[in-house]
Amino acid sequence: MRVLKVIHGYPPIYSAGSEVYSQLLCHELSEQGHAVMVFTREELSGLPDATIRDEQDDHVSSIKVRRVNMANHKDRYIHPPLDEAFRRTLDEFKPDVVHFGHLNHLSVNLPTIASSLGLACIFTIHDFWMMCPRGQFIQMENSAGGETWPLCEGQADGKCADRCYRRYYGGGPEAAKHDARFWESWVSERMRMSKEATHCFDVMIAPSLQIMERFAKDFPASEGKLRHLDYGFNLESLAGRRRTNGEPFTFGYIGTHIPAKGIGLLIKAFASVPGNSRLRIWGQSNGQETMALKRQLSDYGADVANRVEWLGGYKNAEISAAVFSKVDCIVVPSIWMENSPLVIHEAQQAKVPVITAAAGGMGEFVSDGVNGFTFKHRDSDSLALAMLKASQDPEQTARLGARGYLHSPNGEVMDIASHTRQVVAIYAHAIDRRKSLAIQPLPSPWRITFDTNPDDCNLRCIMCEDHSPHSQTQIRRKAEGRPKRRMSIEVVKKVVAEQAPLGLREIIPSTMGEPLLYEDFDEILALCHQHKVKLNLTTNGTFPRRGAESWARSLVPVCSDVKISWNGACKATQEKIMRGSDWEQNLENLRMFMQVRDAQKQAGRPACRVTLQLTFMEENLEELPEIINLAATLGIDRVKGHHLWAHFREIESLGLKRSADSIRRWNAIAHRCREAAREATATRGHPLVLENFEDLEARAASAEEQSRAGPCPFLGREAWVNAQGRFDPCCCPDLLRRTLGDFGDISGGLQAIWSGTAYAQLLTGYLNRQVCRTCNMRKLL
């Protein structure tokens, strides 16, 4: 397998947690026989941005590290020159999978670029950067109470622009050049692109449960993609700790010196701990930030300052001897909700007790009095008390450390080899899924749906997106004085004339309104005759304007299929679901239509198939077998159904996928329907076809079920044109459909869109979009 690892920094230049983990993973991937390349950044002020420098990993020569210079950028989330360097890298290395670790200082475009080429894309979540530009949900601006670096409750465009973005990215006088609206718009676009990137990931690996839950809550596009998998470690480098004898009780800190890591909180707490304990601080100096910490330390007097040692960096492979043998306890004082801190795992593997906050991913791995001590998050007094407890009873503290990693019986963290095998299994599944769901598009659409008159309907079916009594769409349109949406027949003529020579075989008039109310319907029939394409019609069964017999004589010869909406086996159910319908009249219309169709067929002339089209829901579930029997009696060719797409809160309880119980009841009824169709076929001598009457899993629809859904039946095969001439890729509800992208209108020709870049990117990346992952139209493999 060929793996491209993307990370915002890579050792030895950058050695924070995500960078160290990335290198360790790359080493083990190579050890297990995979070809590995790293795409990362560096900051060399003397070189232009996007300058490429290739080198070998400093430990494994077979791993090529491509460093792209990003020293002079300003916006920090999108960089076209870096995008081009990434495209070049993909073209040269030709990976099977791209594993993203962080996009900060790189470009949020990178996942879209990789996904658009059909490459499997994996993302390990190291922090909150996809949601928060600073990655940690702490604010730059002090709260009203004067708290330094206050915690942020969540992303909101206006708040983020005011409290963080314009200061962090604008930088002093630069921020003053733009008003609040500029920065709010800037935030909005950044978040849009961040969410777009999330759509491109096949799997999102969450090392902690808290970060997994946060993404599931705040980023709907991550639903069904999240996998909980903690980090793996080189256990050999963490073995052999030998605590130096004769030293006072010693606390240790490992990490960068940025404010979010809470060293200021630690120094304040340490200064109030009585006794002769020591504090050793490891980590590369961060210039002004480190100097500020040392000034803070000096404020507590020489006695405290003399008990603190600043020891600089260390080699991670030597952490046991260089760090853990020189401390009795490790303190992780971060003031942000850490994800899954490597230092906690490393200390626990080395059997060093840990003091950390009972919050976020920190509290997931340390339990107070079990394998360490916890304190109230961001509270220096609480931290000081925990440190005092640890130093007053060194033997008990050492026993807590001996418990080690909380989430394994033997107290050991996962070794990197086992962890990597699990990651490789994720890679393989994502690659196989990409292959199985890949779409080979037709040169042009074989069928096109035209939203000729979506606002015209004589019924108010309860599940209809536009005309349901629960929908406010038509009320709002009328209140706003907007005209009804009615497509010009010239649009239909133009598209059919363009596409018929390219392979167009069918057209469908409006499926939202009643198409037989379209005033230019006769011209559609004429177009079908002229260009020798078939009409595929969905009608509500009322046959307005001309009646069933007259319409049948016009439709039967030119249609491939006439789908008649039908949702009950009795008057009460049919009229309850299809508001405004007349059961007796609908039944008479259906009989008359079938008589005309059958006469045409018996005469050896072209005759359409006739389908009853249902929506499966609680209201008609028990009647479905009787609808099958009715169809058999009338000579219907096919019964097709779809599970309810609940557009409105009022009908959510009618969906049959909502619970394990409703799915079990559906499965039982579906079995009876299949039996009824088999009996009907045997009795009448020609098939009664059922569509979408398959069993569902005996539980609520889940991420696993979604991942087993087959390829989209529409993309690359069919096209939709809305009433205003906009190209749409599928038939899902309009608000959801728009999340798939803006492909433009057909004024320049539909074929230009069909062959364009935006549509091609959707074809390769659709399987990870939330709308597509949960689509009722995709059948389980």
Short mmCIF file of C-alpha atoms in Angstrom, two decimals, residues 348-652:
data_model
loop_
_atom_site.label_atom_id
_atom_site.label_comp_id
_atom_site.label_asym_id
_atom_site.label_seq_id
_atom_site.Cartn_x
_atom_site.Cartn_y
_atom_site.Cartn_z
CA GLN A 348 1.58 5.86 32.32
CA GLN A 349 3.48 3.31 30.23
CA ALA A 350 6.64 4.24 32.15
CA LYS A 351 4.61 3.85 35.39
CA VAL A 352 4.94 7.54 36.28
CA PRO A 353 1.87 8.99 38.05
CA VAL A 354 0.12 11.87 36.32
CA ILE A 355 -1.60 14.97 37.72
CA THR A 356 -4.04 16.53 35.29
CA ALA A 357 -7.45 18.18 35.07
CA ALA A 358 -10.63 16.16 35.32
CA ALA A 359 -11.77 17.59 31.99
CA GLY A 360 -11.70 16.79 28.30
CA GLY A 361 -9.41 14.05 27.05
CA MET A 362 -7.20 14.52 30.11
CA GLY A 363 -9.90 13.26 32.46
CA GLU A 364 -10.51 10.28 30.19
CA PHE A 365 -7.11 8.79 30.98
CA VAL A 366 -6.51 9.74 34.62
CA SER A 367 -8.83 8.81 37.46
CA ASP A 368 -8.24 10.53 40.80
CA GLY A 369 -6.81 8.11 43.35
CA VAL A 370 -6.67 5.26 40.82
CA ASN A 371 -3.73 5.99 38.53
CA GLY A 372 -2.94 9.58 39.46
CA PHE A 373 -4.51 12.79 40.74
CA THR A 374 -6.95 15.16 39.11
CA PHE A 375 -7.80 18.79 39.81
CA LYS A 376 -10.46 21.27 38.83
CA HIS A 377 -9.73 22.50 35.33
CA ARG A 378 -7.92 25.88 35.16
CA ASP A 379 -7.89 26.19 38.98
CA SER A 380 -4.38 26.80 40.38
CA ASP A 381 -5.50 26.23 44.00
CA SER A 382 -6.97 22.85 43.09
CA LEU A 383 -3.80 21.95 41.17
CA ALA A 384 -1.63 23.01 44.12
CA LEU A 385 -3.66 20.78 46.45
CA ALA A 386 -3.20 17.79 44.09
CA MET A 387 0.55 18.46 43.90
CA LEU A 388 0.75 18.70 47.68
CA LYS A 389 -1.03 15.35 48.09
CA ALA A 390 1.37 13.74 45.62
CA SER A 391 4.50 15.12 47.30
CA GLN A 392 3.43 14.36 50.89
CA ASP A 393 3.04 10.61 50.26
CA PRO A 394 5.60 9.58 47.60
CA GLU A 395 5.05 5.86 48.17
CA GLN A 396 1.29 6.08 47.60
CA THR A 397 1.88 8.31 44.59
CA ALA A 398 4.26 5.72 43.12
CA ARG A 399 1.64 2.99 43.66
CA LEU A 400 -0.88 5.04 41.69
CA GLY A 401 1.64 5.39 38.88
CA ALA A 402 2.14 1.63 38.82
CA ARG A 403 -1.50 1.21 37.70
CA GLY A 404 -0.51 2.75 34.37
CA TYR A 405 -2.90 3.15 31.45
CA LEU A 406 -6.48 3.20 32.65
CA HIS A 407 -8.09 1.51 29.66
CA SER A 408 -6.23 -1.80 29.59
CA PRO A 409 -6.18 -4.55 32.24
CA ASN A 410 -2.39 -4.68 32.39
CA GLY A 411 -1.94 -0.90 32.44
CA GLU A 412 -0.09 -0.86 29.13
CA VAL A 413 -0.81 1.48 26.23
CA MET A 414 -1.22 0.10 22.73
CA ASP A 415 2.03 -0.72 21.01
CA ILE A 416 2.62 1.05 17.69
CA ALA A 417 2.70 -2.19 15.69
CA SER A 418 -0.80 -3.22 16.80
CA HIS A 419 -2.07 0.33 16.39
CA THR A 420 -0.67 0.54 12.86
CA ARG A 421 -2.29 -2.74 11.86
CA GLN A 422 -5.64 -1.28 12.91
CA VAL A 423 -4.93 1.90 10.94
CA VAL A 424 -3.98 -0.16 7.88
CA ALA A 425 -7.27 -2.07 8.20
CA ILE A 426 -9.05 1.30 8.12
CA TYR A 427 -7.05 2.22 5.01
CA ALA A 428 -7.95 -1.05 3.29
CA HIS A 429 -11.65 -0.72 4.06
CA ALA A 430 -11.73 2.86 2.77
CA ILE A 431 -9.90 1.89 -0.42
CA ASP A 432 -12.22 -1.07 -1.06
CA ARG A 433 -15.26 1.08 -0.38
CA ARG A 434 -14.06 3.71 -2.81
CA LYS A 435 -13.63 1.04 -5.47
CA SER A 436 -16.98 -0.62 -4.87
CA LEU A 437 -18.87 2.67 -4.91
CA ALA A 438 -16.97 4.28 -7.76
CA ILE A 439 -19.14 5.71 -10.51
CA GLN A 440 -18.25 5.34 -14.15
CA PRO A 441 -20.28 8.19 -15.64
CA LEU A 442 -22.07 7.92 -18.93
CA PRO A 443 -20.88 10.34 -21.64
CA SER A 444 -24.21 12.12 -21.20
CA PRO A 445 -27.35 11.56 -19.10
CA TRP A 446 -29.68 8.82 -20.31
CA ARG A 447 -32.59 10.42 -18.47
CA ILE A 448 -33.38 14.03 -17.46
CA THR A 449 -35.99 15.26 -15.03
CA PHE A 450 -37.44 18.74 -15.63
CA ASP A 451 -39.13 20.54 -12.73
CA THR A 452 -41.71 21.93 -15.09
CA ASN A 453 -44.31 23.11 -12.55
CA PRO A 454 -43.44 22.19 -8.94
CA ASP A 455 -45.91 24.72 -7.49
CA ASP A 456 -48.94 23.29 -9.31
CA CYS A 457 -50.71 20.48 -7.52
CA ASN A 458 -54.31 19.61 -6.72
CA LEU A 459 -53.42 17.43 -3.69
CA ARG A 460 -51.67 18.03 -0.37
CA CYS A 461 -49.97 14.72 0.40
CA ILE A 462 -48.61 14.73 3.95
CA MET A 463 -45.05 13.75 2.91
CA CYS A 464 -44.70 16.22 0.02
CA GLU A 465 -41.81 18.64 0.43
CA ASP A 466 -43.79 21.52 -1.07
CA HIS A 467 -47.51 20.80 -0.78
CA SER A 468 -47.89 19.01 2.55
CA PRO A 469 -50.19 20.65 5.11
CA HIS A 470 -47.06 20.72 7.29
CA SER A 471 -45.01 22.64 4.72
CA GLN A 472 -44.70 26.41 4.84
CA THR A 473 -43.17 26.62 1.37
CA GLN A 474 -46.25 27.67 -0.58
CA ILE A 475 -47.50 29.93 2.24
CA ARG A 476 -44.17 31.78 2.29
CA ARG A 477 -44.04 32.06 -1.48
CA LYS A 478 -47.51 33.54 -1.57
CA ALA A 479 -46.82 35.91 1.34
CA GLU A 480 -43.63 37.11 -0.35
CA GLY A 481 -45.48 37.66 -3.61
CA ARG A 482 -43.26 35.30 -5.53
CA PRO A 483 -44.70 33.91 -8.77
CA LYS A 484 -45.25 30.20 -9.18
CA ARG A 485 -42.28 28.26 -10.49
CA ARG A 486 -43.07 27.23 -14.04
CA MET A 487 -40.41 26.22 -16.48
CA SER A 488 -40.41 27.74 -19.94
CA ILE A 489 -41.01 25.08 -22.56
CA GLU A 490 -38.08 26.61 -24.43
CA VAL A 491 -35.74 25.30 -21.73
CA VAL A 492 -37.08 21.79 -22.24
CA LYS A 493 -36.77 22.09 -26.00
CA LYS A 494 -33.19 23.34 -25.79
CA VAL A 495 -31.98 20.58 -23.50
CA VAL A 496 -33.75 17.78 -25.36
CA ALA A 497 -32.41 19.02 -28.70
CA GLU A 498 -28.87 19.08 -27.23
CA GLN A 499 -29.01 15.75 -25.45
CA ALA A 500 -31.10 13.52 -27.75
CA PRO A 501 -28.22 13.00 -30.23
CA LEU A 502 -25.88 12.22 -27.29
CA GLY A 503 -27.90 9.33 -25.88
CA LEU A 504 -30.90 10.79 -24.04
CA ARG A 505 -33.58 8.08 -23.87
CA GLU A 506 -36.13 9.40 -21.37
CA ILE A 507 -37.42 12.62 -19.89
CA ILE A 508 -39.49 13.12 -16.74
CA PRO A 509 -41.71 16.17 -16.20
CA SER A 510 -42.21 17.61 -12.72
CA THR A 511 -42.23 15.12 -9.86
CA MET A 512 -43.04 17.67 -7.16
CA GLY A 513 -46.20 19.20 -8.55
CA GLU A 514 -48.73 17.40 -10.74
CA PRO A 515 -47.14 17.37 -14.23
CA LEU A 516 -50.47 16.98 -16.04
CA LEU A 517 -51.29 20.53 -14.88
CA TYR A 518 -48.36 21.94 -16.89
CA GLU A 519 -49.87 24.12 -19.59
CA ASP A 520 -47.30 23.09 -22.23
CA PHE A 521 -47.55 19.38 -21.57
CA ASP A 522 -48.70 18.67 -25.14
CA GLU A 523 -45.47 20.19 -26.43
CA ILE A 524 -43.52 17.79 -24.23
CA LEU A 525 -45.38 14.92 -25.89
CA ALA A 526 -44.53 16.38 -29.29
CA LEU A 527 -40.85 16.64 -28.32
CA CYS A 528 -40.82 12.96 -27.39
CA HIS A 529 -42.22 12.01 -30.79
CA GLN A 530 -39.85 14.37 -32.61
CA HIS A 531 -36.66 13.22 -30.91
CA LYS A 532 -37.72 9.60 -30.35
CA VAL A 533 -37.31 9.74 -26.58
CA LYS A 534 -39.66 8.18 -24.08
CA LEU A 535 -41.64 9.98 -21.39
CA ASN A 536 -41.44 8.69 -17.82
CA LEU A 537 -44.39 10.09 -15.89
CA THR A 538 -45.29 10.26 -12.20
CA THR A 539 -48.85 11.41 -11.61
CA ASN A 540 -51.03 11.55 -8.52
CA GLY A 541 -53.85 9.57 -10.12
CA THR A 542 -56.38 12.38 -10.42
CA PHE A 543 -55.71 12.91 -14.16
CA PRO A 544 -56.74 16.59 -14.06
CA ARG A 545 -58.04 18.63 -17.00
CA ARG A 546 -58.90 15.71 -19.35
CA GLY A 547 -59.74 12.65 -17.31
CA ALA A 548 -58.10 9.24 -17.18
CA GLU A 549 -59.30 7.86 -20.52
CA SER A 550 -58.23 10.87 -22.61
CA TRP A 551 -54.87 11.11 -20.89
CA ALA A 552 -54.31 7.39 -21.29
CA ARG A 553 -54.75 7.59 -25.06
CA SER A 554 -52.07 10.33 -25.22
CA LEU A 555 -49.67 8.85 -22.70
CA VAL A 556 -49.70 5.09 -23.22
CA PRO A 557 -47.96 5.12 -26.65
CA VAL A 558 -45.19 7.58 -25.73
CA CYS A 559 -44.44 6.66 -22.12
CA SER A 560 -41.99 4.06 -20.94
CA ASP A 561 -43.58 4.01 -17.50
CA VAL A 562 -46.51 5.72 -15.86
CA LYS A 563 -46.10 5.75 -12.09
CA ILE A 564 -49.36 6.44 -10.27
CA SER A 565 -49.08 7.52 -6.65
CA TRP A 566 -50.99 5.13 -4.42
CA ASN A 567 -50.80 5.00 -0.64
CA GLY A 568 -53.70 3.04 0.78
CA ALA A 569 -55.78 -0.11 0.36
CA CYS A 570 -58.90 1.67 1.59
CA LYS A 571 -60.57 5.06 1.36
CA ALA A 572 -59.62 6.23 4.84
CA THR A 573 -55.89 5.60 4.48
CA GLN A 574 -55.57 6.87 0.91
CA GLU A 575 -57.36 10.11 1.67
CA LYS A 576 -55.53 10.60 4.98
CA ILE A 577 -52.13 10.43 3.28
CA MET A 578 -53.02 11.98 -0.06
CA ARG A 579 -55.07 14.93 1.19
CA GLY A 580 -57.67 16.05 -1.32
CA SER A 581 -57.89 12.76 -3.18
CA ASP A 582 -61.12 10.83 -3.83
CA TRP A 583 -60.64 7.09 -3.30
CA GLU A 584 -63.56 5.96 -5.46
CA GLN A 585 -62.62 8.30 -8.31
CA ASN A 586 -58.95 7.36 -8.11
CA LEU A 587 -59.83 3.68 -8.29
CA GLU A 588 -62.07 4.27 -11.30
CA ASN A 589 -59.29 6.33 -12.98
CA LEU A 590 -56.83 3.51 -12.43
CA ARG A 591 -59.18 0.91 -13.92
CA MET A 592 -59.87 3.12 -16.96
CA PHE A 593 -56.17 3.79 -17.54
CA MET A 594 -55.41 0.07 -17.41
CA GLN A 595 -58.19 -0.70 -19.89
CA VAL A 596 -56.73 1.70 -22.45
CA ARG A 597 -53.19 0.44 -21.82
CA ASP A 598 -54.18 -3.23 -22.10
CA ALA A 599 -56.15 -2.62 -25.30
CA GLN A 600 -53.14 -0.89 -26.84
CA LYS A 601 -50.93 -3.76 -25.76
CA GLN A 602 -53.26 -6.45 -27.12
CA ALA A 603 -53.34 -4.65 -30.46
CA GLY A 604 -49.55 -4.99 -30.69
CA ARG A 605 -48.96 -1.25 -30.47
CA PRO A 606 -46.45 0.51 -28.15
CA ALA A 607 -47.75 0.48 -24.60
CA CYS A 608 -46.18 1.70 -21.37
CA ARG A 609 -45.54 -0.12 -18.13
CA VAL A 610 -47.81 0.93 -15.26
CA THR A 611 -46.49 1.25 -11.72
CA LEU A 612 -48.11 1.98 -8.40
CA GLN A 613 -45.71 4.22 -6.45
CA LEU A 614 -45.86 4.17 -2.68
CA THR A 615 -44.27 5.88 0.29
CA PHE A 616 -43.67 3.38 3.09
CA MET A 617 -44.80 4.77 6.46
CA GLU A 618 -46.66 3.86 9.62
CA GLU A 619 -49.96 5.10 8.17
CA ASN A 620 -50.03 2.45 5.41
CA LEU A 621 -47.68 -0.26 6.67
CA GLU A 622 -50.37 -2.83 7.52
CA GLU A 623 -52.14 -2.24 4.20
CA LEU A 624 -49.15 -2.83 1.93
CA PRO A 625 -49.98 -6.52 1.22
CA GLU A 626 -53.53 -5.53 0.24
CA ILE A 627 -52.14 -2.86 -2.12
CA ILE A 628 -50.05 -5.63 -3.73
CA ASN A 629 -53.22 -7.72 -4.14
CA LEU A 630 -55.07 -4.75 -5.64
CA ALA A 631 -52.24 -4.19 -8.12
CA ALA A 632 -52.33 -7.86 -9.09
CA THR A 633 -56.09 -7.76 -9.67
CA LEU A 634 -55.87 -4.68 -11.91
CA GLY A 635 -52.98 -6.01 -13.99
CA ILE A 636 -50.41 -3.50 -12.69
CA ASP A 637 -46.87 -4.37 -13.80
CA ARG A 638 -44.87 -3.06 -10.86
CA VAL A 639 -45.23 -1.75 -7.34
CA LYS A 640 -42.40 0.56 -6.33
CA GLY A 641 -41.91 2.21 -2.96
CA HIS A 642 -39.55 4.35 -0.97
CA HIS A 643 -39.18 4.78 2.74
CA LEU A 644 -40.51 8.05 4.09
CA TRP A 645 -38.17 11.03 3.86
CA ALA A 646 -39.43 13.02 6.84
CA HIS A 647 -39.23 16.65 5.78
CA PHE A 648 -41.27 17.81 8.76
CA ARG A 649 -41.18 17.22 12.49
CA GLU A 650 -44.88 16.31 12.43
CA ILE A 651 -44.25 13.15 10.39
CA GLU A 652 -40.95 11.97 11.87
#
